[in-house]
Every structure is written in structure tokens, then in C-alpha cells.
Amino acid sequence: MREKPRKLQLPEKLRWNHNAWYRRWLLRQLPSRARSALDVGCGLGELARELKATGVVTGEVTAIDASARMIERASATGAGVRWIHGDVFTHDLGRYDVVTAEASLHHLPLREGLTRLAGLVGPGGTLVVVGLYMTATPADRAMEVVTLPANALVGLAKALRGGEQPHDPEMPVVMHAPTLAEIRAAAREILPGARVRRRLFWRYSMVWHAPQVL
Ligand SMILES: C[S@@+](CC[C@H](N)C(=O)[O-])C[C@H]1O[C@@H](n2cnc3c(N)ncnc32)[C@H](O)[C@@H]1O
């Protein structure tokens, strides 16, 4: 995979966390009732805690992360979530009515990652991904004409309200991401019917509903 080009950086005070920006949208993609949910690459566990807090999930919310430190810190919050320190590829997981991956798919090889995520979704279940893509095409750069000023404006608005930590210093990061074309092609092949949408702030979203009969 290619290196992600360096983005124009805002001054420190104006930087903010793009990963949580689509959280409310993500939660709106959930079915009205789900027996179980899994958050993949949960980091510090904010999304898993919110999945639990929605009350939509009648059974267990499980969250997995490959980083021992992330799980140590996430599990310190308890929150009624089952926290797992493990690799999503190798850990023995079941199938879930809801599977989420927020800013974690680009940590995995794309096709293998999508295949694994799909395999974790139970019949009729829902997969919701909010992920990063690499700016690579004229259309991507055209999007930046909107994204760059919007990024500064949101940063300014947040700074006026006290600021937001852009990135936890202990959060694992990788400096590469697939292109949107690569993501769309992989989704078409692995998750037929998945809806992939380009988003602001170098993000895309993907929603896939598994067939009722797998
Ligand atoms: C950029 S962080 C995003 C964390 C969180 N979802 C958020 O939005 O704040 C990506 C997370 O994916 C985790 N991760 C990477 N590879 C993984 C794997 N194979 N299995 C489980 N988690 C993984 C990393 O440890 C990291 O915490």
C-alpha cells in the first residue's frame, strides 16, 4: 500500500478528532433492536460505550483491540462492555447483529479485513464502517477544496469551546490507507450491495446488510 501524503496541518490549537465526527451518523445506522454488537479496533472504547448506552443492543456489546494498552484503558471504564485484547483476524469471535469499525479498517489488509468483518456479521445483521481513504485522484483533491476550510472552521469552533484532543498519544496509528477506488472495488466484490459514500475530512462510510440466510 502507498504512503499517505502529508496533509496541510492546522496549528496545534485548531486540531481536532476526525474519527468521532461521524459517530452520531454511525449510531443512526443501527437497527432499532440488536441482540449483540461488536466494535472492531475499539481503541479507547468510546464507540463501544455509546453502542451500549443507546439501549439498542439487548445483549452483549463486545469490543476488540490488538493493543494491550488501549484495552487496559478502555476496560478501566467498565461500562458493561466485554473488552477483548486480541487480533480480530485470529481471535475466536462469533457472529453479531451489529459490527462496527471506526477508523480501524485501514489498519488491516483491505480485502482480508473486509472479508473478516463480513464473516463476523450474523444473518440479516448490519456492518457499519467509517474509515480513512488516501487522497489520490482529482476528485479527491476537489473534495479537499471543501474539506480544508471546513476542517479549519470546525477546529476554530471547537477551540472556542475549549478545544478537543486531536489524537490520543497512545493510540496506534498507521500512515497508509487504501484509495477510495480500491475500497469501492473491494466492497463490490466482498460485500455485494454495500453502500460506500465519500465523506468530508478524508473519511468514507460503508453500510452493508448481510443476507437473512448466509
Ligand atoms: C486509529 S485507531 C481507532 C480507534 C477507535 N475505533 C476510534 O475511532 O477512536 C485503530 C485501532 O485499531 C486497532 N487495531 C489495529 N489492528 C487490529 C487488529 N488486527 N485487530 C484488532 N484491532 C486492531 C489498533 O490497535 C487501534 O487501536
CSV table of C-alpha atoms and ligand atoms in Angstrom, one decimal:
chain,number,residue,atom,x,y,z
A,1,MET,CA,0.0,0.0,0.0
A,2,ARG,CA,1.2,3.5,-0.7
A,3,GLU,CA,2.2,6.1,1.9
A,4,LYS,CA,-0.4,8.6,2.8
A,5,PRO,CA,0.7,12.0,1.6
A,6,ARG,CA,1.2,14.6,4.4
A,7,LYS,CA,-1.9,16.8,4.8
A,8,LEU,CA,-1.7,20.5,5.4
A,9,GLN,CA,-1.6,20.7,9.2
A,10,LEU,CA,-3.6,23.1,11.2
A,11,PRO,CA,-1.9,24.9,14.1
A,12,GLU,CA,-2.0,22.6,17.2
A,13,LYS,CA,-4.8,24.6,18.9
A,14,LEU,CA,-7.1,24.1,15.9
A,15,ARG,CA,-6.6,20.3,15.5
A,16,TRP,CA,-9.5,18.0,16.4
A,17,ASN,CA,-10.5,14.4,16.2
A,18,HIS,CA,-12.0,13.5,12.8
A,19,ASN,CA,-12.7,9.9,13.8
A,20,ALA,CA,-15.6,10.7,16.1
A,21,TRP,CA,-17.2,13.2,13.6
A,22,TYR,CA,-19.5,10.6,12.0
A,23,ARG,CA,-20.3,8.9,15.3
A,24,ARG,CA,-23.9,10.1,15.5
A,25,TRP,CA,-24.5,9.2,11.9
A,26,LEU,CA,-23.0,5.8,12.6
A,27,LEU,CA,-25.3,5.2,15.5
A,28,ARG,CA,-28.3,6.1,13.4
A,29,GLN,CA,-27.4,3.2,11.0
A,30,LEU,CA,-28.1,0.7,13.7
A,31,PRO,CA,-31.3,-1.4,13.6
A,32,SER,CA,-34.0,-0.5,16.2
A,33,ARG,CA,-33.1,-3.7,18.1
A,34,ALA,CA,-30.0,-5.9,18.0
A,35,ARG,CA,-29.1,-8.8,20.2
A,36,SER,CA,-25.4,-8.3,20.0
A,37,ALA,CA,-22.7,-5.9,18.8
A,38,LEU,CA,-19.0,-6.0,18.1
A,39,ASP,CA,-16.7,-2.9,17.7
A,40,VAL,CA,-13.5,-3.8,15.9
A,41,GLY,CA,-10.4,-1.9,16.7
A,42,CYS,CA,-12.1,-0.2,19.6
A,43,GLY,CA,-9.2,1.9,20.7
A,44,LEU,CA,-10.2,3.7,23.9
A,45,GLY,CA,-13.7,2.3,23.6
A,46,GLU,CA,-15.8,5.4,23.1
A,47,LEU,CA,-17.9,3.9,20.3
A,48,ALA,CA,-18.4,0.7,22.2
A,49,ARG,CA,-19.6,2.6,25.3
A,50,GLU,CA,-22.0,4.6,23.1
A,51,LEU,CA,-23.3,1.4,21.5
A,52,LYS,CA,-24.0,0.1,25.0
A,53,ALA,CA,-25.6,3.4,26.0
A,54,THR,CA,-28.1,3.5,23.1
A,55,GLY,CA,-30.0,0.7,24.6
A,56,VAL,CA,-30.5,-0.7,21.1
A,57,VAL,CA,-28.3,-3.8,21.9
A,58,THR,CA,-30.3,-6.1,24.2
A,59,GLY,CA,-27.4,-8.5,24.7
A,60,GLU,CA,-23.7,-8.0,25.0
A,61,VAL,CA,-21.6,-5.3,23.4
A,62,THR,CA,-18.1,-6.7,22.7
A,63,ALA,CA,-15.1,-4.6,21.8
A,64,ILE,CA,-11.8,-5.9,20.5
A,65,ASP,CA,-8.4,-4.2,20.0
A,66,ALA,CA,-5.0,-5.5,19.2
A,67,SER,CA,-3.3,-3.0,21.6
A,68,ALA,CA,-3.0,-4.1,25.2
A,69,ARG,CA,-2.7,-0.5,26.3
A,70,MET,CA,-5.9,0.5,24.5
A,71,ILE,CA,-7.8,-2.3,26.1
A,72,GLU,CA,-6.3,-1.7,29.5
A,73,ARG,CA,-7.5,1.9,29.3
A,74,ALA,CA,-10.9,1.1,27.7
A,75,SER,CA,-11.7,-1.6,30.2
A,76,ALA,CA,-10.9,0.7,33.1
A,77,THR,CA,-14.1,2.4,32.2
A,78,GLY,CA,-16.1,-0.9,32.6
A,79,ALA,CA,-19.3,0.4,31.1
A,80,GLY,CA,-20.8,-3.1,30.8
A,81,VAL,CA,-18.8,-3.8,27.7
A,82,ARG,CA,-16.9,-7.1,27.1
A,83,TRP,CA,-13.4,-5.9,26.3
A,84,ILE,CA,-11.1,-8.2,24.4
A,85,HIS,CA,-7.4,-7.8,23.9
A,86,GLY,CA,-6.8,-9.7,20.6
A,87,ASP,CA,-6.3,-9.6,16.9
A,88,VAL,CA,-9.6,-9.6,15.0
A,89,PHE,CA,-8.2,-12.0,12.5
A,90,THR,CA,-7.2,-14.7,14.9
A,91,HIS,CA,-9.4,-14.2,18.0
A,92,ASP,CA,-12.2,-16.7,18.2
A,93,LEU,CA,-15.3,-14.4,17.8
A,94,GLY,CA,-18.9,-15.3,17.0
A,95,ARG,CA,-21.4,-13.5,14.7
A,96,TYR,CA,-23.1,-10.3,15.7
A,97,ASP,CA,-26.2,-8.4,14.7
A,98,VAL,CA,-24.1,-5.3,14.5
A,99,VAL,CA,-20.4,-4.9,13.7
A,100,THR,CA,-18.7,-1.5,13.6
A,101,ALA,CA,-15.3,-0.4,12.6
A,102,GLU,CA,-14.4,3.2,13.2
A,103,ALA,CA,-11.0,4.3,11.8
A,104,SER,CA,-9.7,0.8,12.1
A,105,LEU,CA,-10.1,-0.9,8.7
A,106,HIS,CA,-7.0,0.9,7.3
A,107,HIS,CA,-5.0,-0.9,9.9
A,108,LEU,CA,-5.9,-4.2,8.2
A,109,PRO,CA,-5.1,-5.5,4.8
A,110,LEU,CA,-8.2,-4.2,2.9
A,111,ARG,CA,-9.6,-7.4,1.3
A,112,GLU,CA,-8.8,-9.7,4.2
A,113,GLY,CA,-10.2,-7.1,6.6
A,114,LEU,CA,-13.5,-6.7,4.8
A,115,THR,CA,-13.8,-10.5,4.4
A,116,ARG,CA,-13.2,-10.9,8.1
A,117,LEU,CA,-15.7,-8.1,9.1
A,118,ALA,CA,-18.3,-9.6,6.8
A,119,GLY,CA,-17.8,-13.0,8.4
A,120,LEU,CA,-18.5,-11.6,11.8
A,121,VAL,CA,-22.0,-10.3,10.8
A,122,GLY,CA,-24.8,-12.7,11.6
A,123,PRO,CA,-27.8,-13.3,9.2
A,124,GLY,CA,-29.6,-10.1,8.5
A,125,GLY,CA,-27.0,-8.2,10.5
A,126,THR,CA,-25.5,-4.8,9.8
A,127,LEU,CA,-21.9,-3.7,9.2
A,128,VAL,CA,-21.0,0.0,9.6
A,129,VAL,CA,-17.6,1.2,8.7
A,130,VAL,CA,-16.3,4.7,9.0
A,131,GLY,CA,-12.8,4.8,7.5
A,132,LEU,CA,-9.9,6.7,6.1
A,133,TYR,CA,-9.0,6.8,2.4
A,134,MET,CA,-5.9,8.2,0.7
A,135,THR,CA,-6.2,11.3,-1.4
A,136,ALA,CA,-5.2,10.2,-4.9
A,137,THR,CA,-7.4,11.5,-7.6
A,138,PRO,CA,-8.6,14.9,-9.0
A,139,ALA,CA,-12.0,14.2,-7.4
A,140,ASP,CA,-10.3,13.6,-4.0
A,141,ARG,CA,-8.3,16.8,-4.4
A,142,ALA,CA,-11.5,18.7,-5.4
A,143,MET,CA,-13.1,17.4,-2.1
A,144,GLU,CA,-10.2,19.0,-0.3
A,145,VAL,CA,-11.3,22.4,-1.5
A,146,VAL,CA,-14.2,22.0,0.8
A,147,THR,CA,-12.6,19.8,3.4
A,148,LEU,CA,-9.6,22.1,4.2
A,149,PRO,CA,-11.6,25.2,5.1
A,150,ALA,CA,-14.3,23.1,6.8
A,151,ASN,CA,-11.5,21.4,8.9
A,152,ALA,CA,-10.2,24.9,10.0
A,153,LEU,CA,-13.7,26.2,10.8
A,154,VAL,CA,-14.7,23.1,12.9
A,155,GLY,CA,-11.2,23.4,14.6
A,156,LEU,CA,-11.9,27.0,15.4
A,157,ALA,CA,-15.4,26.3,16.7
A,158,LYS,CA,-14.0,23.6,18.9
A,159,ALA,CA,-11.1,25.7,20.1
A,160,LEU,CA,-13.6,28.5,21.1
A,161,ARG,CA,-15.4,25.8,23.2
A,162,GLY,CA,-12.2,24.7,24.9
A,163,GLY,CA,-10.6,22.6,22.2
A,164,GLU,CA,-10.5,18.8,21.5
A,165,GLN,CA,-7.6,16.4,21.7
A,166,PRO,CA,-7.0,15.5,18.1
A,167,HIS,CA,-5.4,12.2,18.8
A,168,ASP,CA,-4.6,10.3,21.9
A,169,PRO,CA,-0.7,10.0,22.0
A,170,GLU,CA,-1.0,6.2,22.9
A,171,MET,CA,-3.4,5.4,20.0
A,172,PRO,CA,-1.8,3.2,17.4
A,173,VAL,CA,-1.7,4.9,14.0
A,174,VAL,CA,-0.7,3.7,10.5
A,175,MET,CA,0.5,6.2,7.9
A,176,HIS,CA,-1.2,4.5,4.9
A,177,ALA,CA,-4.8,3.9,3.7
A,178,PRO,CA,-6.3,2.5,0.6
A,179,THR,CA,-7.7,4.8,-2.1
A,180,LEU,CA,-11.5,5.2,-2.4
A,181,ALA,CA,-11.4,3.3,-5.7
A,182,GLU,CA,-9.7,0.4,-4.0
A,183,ILE,CA,-12.2,0.4,-1.2
A,184,ARG,CA,-15.2,0.6,-3.6
A,185,ALA,CA,-13.8,-2.3,-5.7
A,186,ALA,CA,-13.2,-4.5,-2.7
A,187,ALA,CA,-16.7,-3.7,-1.3
A,188,ARG,CA,-18.3,-4.6,-4.6
A,189,GLU,CA,-16.6,-7.9,-4.6
A,190,ILE,CA,-16.8,-8.9,-1.0
A,191,LEU,CA,-19.9,-7.1,0.3
A,192,PRO,CA,-22.4,-7.0,-2.6
A,193,GLY,CA,-24.9,-4.3,-2.0
A,194,ALA,CA,-22.7,-2.3,0.4
A,195,ARG,CA,-23.2,1.4,0.3
A,196,VAL,CA,-19.9,3.3,0.2
A,197,ARG,CA,-20.0,7.1,0.4
A,198,ARG,CA,-17.3,9.7,0.2
A,199,ARG,CA,-17.3,12.0,3.3
A,200,LEU,CA,-15.7,15.1,4.4
A,201,PHE,CA,-12.5,15.1,6.4
A,202,TRP,CA,-10.7,12.3,4.5
A,203,ARG,CA,-13.3,9.8,5.5
A,204,TYR,CA,-15.7,7.4,3.8
A,205,SER,CA,-18.6,5.4,5.2
A,206,MET,CA,-19.8,1.9,4.3
A,207,VAL,CA,-23.0,0.2,5.4
A,208,TRP,CA,-23.7,-3.4,4.5
A,209,HIS,CA,-26.7,-5.5,5.4
A,210,ALA,CA,-25.9,-9.3,5.5
A,211,PRO,CA,-28.4,-11.6,3.7
A,212,GLN,CA,-31.0,-13.2,6.0
A,213,VAL,CA,-29.7,-16.5,5.0
A,214,LEU,CA,-25.9,-16.9,5.0
B,1,LIG,C1,-6.9,4.7,14.7
B,1,LIG,S1,-7.4,3.6,16.0
B,1,LIG,C2,-9.2,3.8,16.1
B,1,LIG,C3,-9.7,3.5,17.4
B,1,LIG,C4,-11.2,3.8,17.6
B,1,LIG,N1,-12.0,2.9,16.8
B,1,LIG,C5,-11.5,5.3,17.4
B,1,LIG,O1,-12.3,5.5,16.4
B,1,LIG,O2,-11.1,6.1,18.2
B,1,LIG,C6,-7.3,1.9,15.2
B,1,LIG,C7,-7.3,0.8,16.2
B,1,LIG,O3,-7.4,-0.4,15.6
B,1,LIG,C8,-6.6,-1.4,16.3
B,1,LIG,N2,-6.2,-2.5,15.5
B,1,LIG,C9,-5.3,-2.5,14.5
B,1,LIG,N3,-5.2,-3.7,14.0
B,1,LIG,C10,-6.0,-4.5,14.7
B,1,LIG,C11,-6.3,-5.9,14.6
B,1,LIG,N4,-5.7,-6.8,13.8
B,1,LIG,N5,-7.3,-6.4,15.5
B,1,LIG,C12,-7.9,-5.6,16.4
B,1,LIG,N6,-7.6,-4.3,16.5
B,1,LIG,C13,-6.7,-3.7,15.7
B,1,LIG,C14,-5.4,-0.5,16.8
B,1,LIG,O4,-4.8,-1.1,17.9
B,1,LIG,C15,-6.1,0.8,17.1
B,1,LIG,O5,-6.5,0.9,18.5
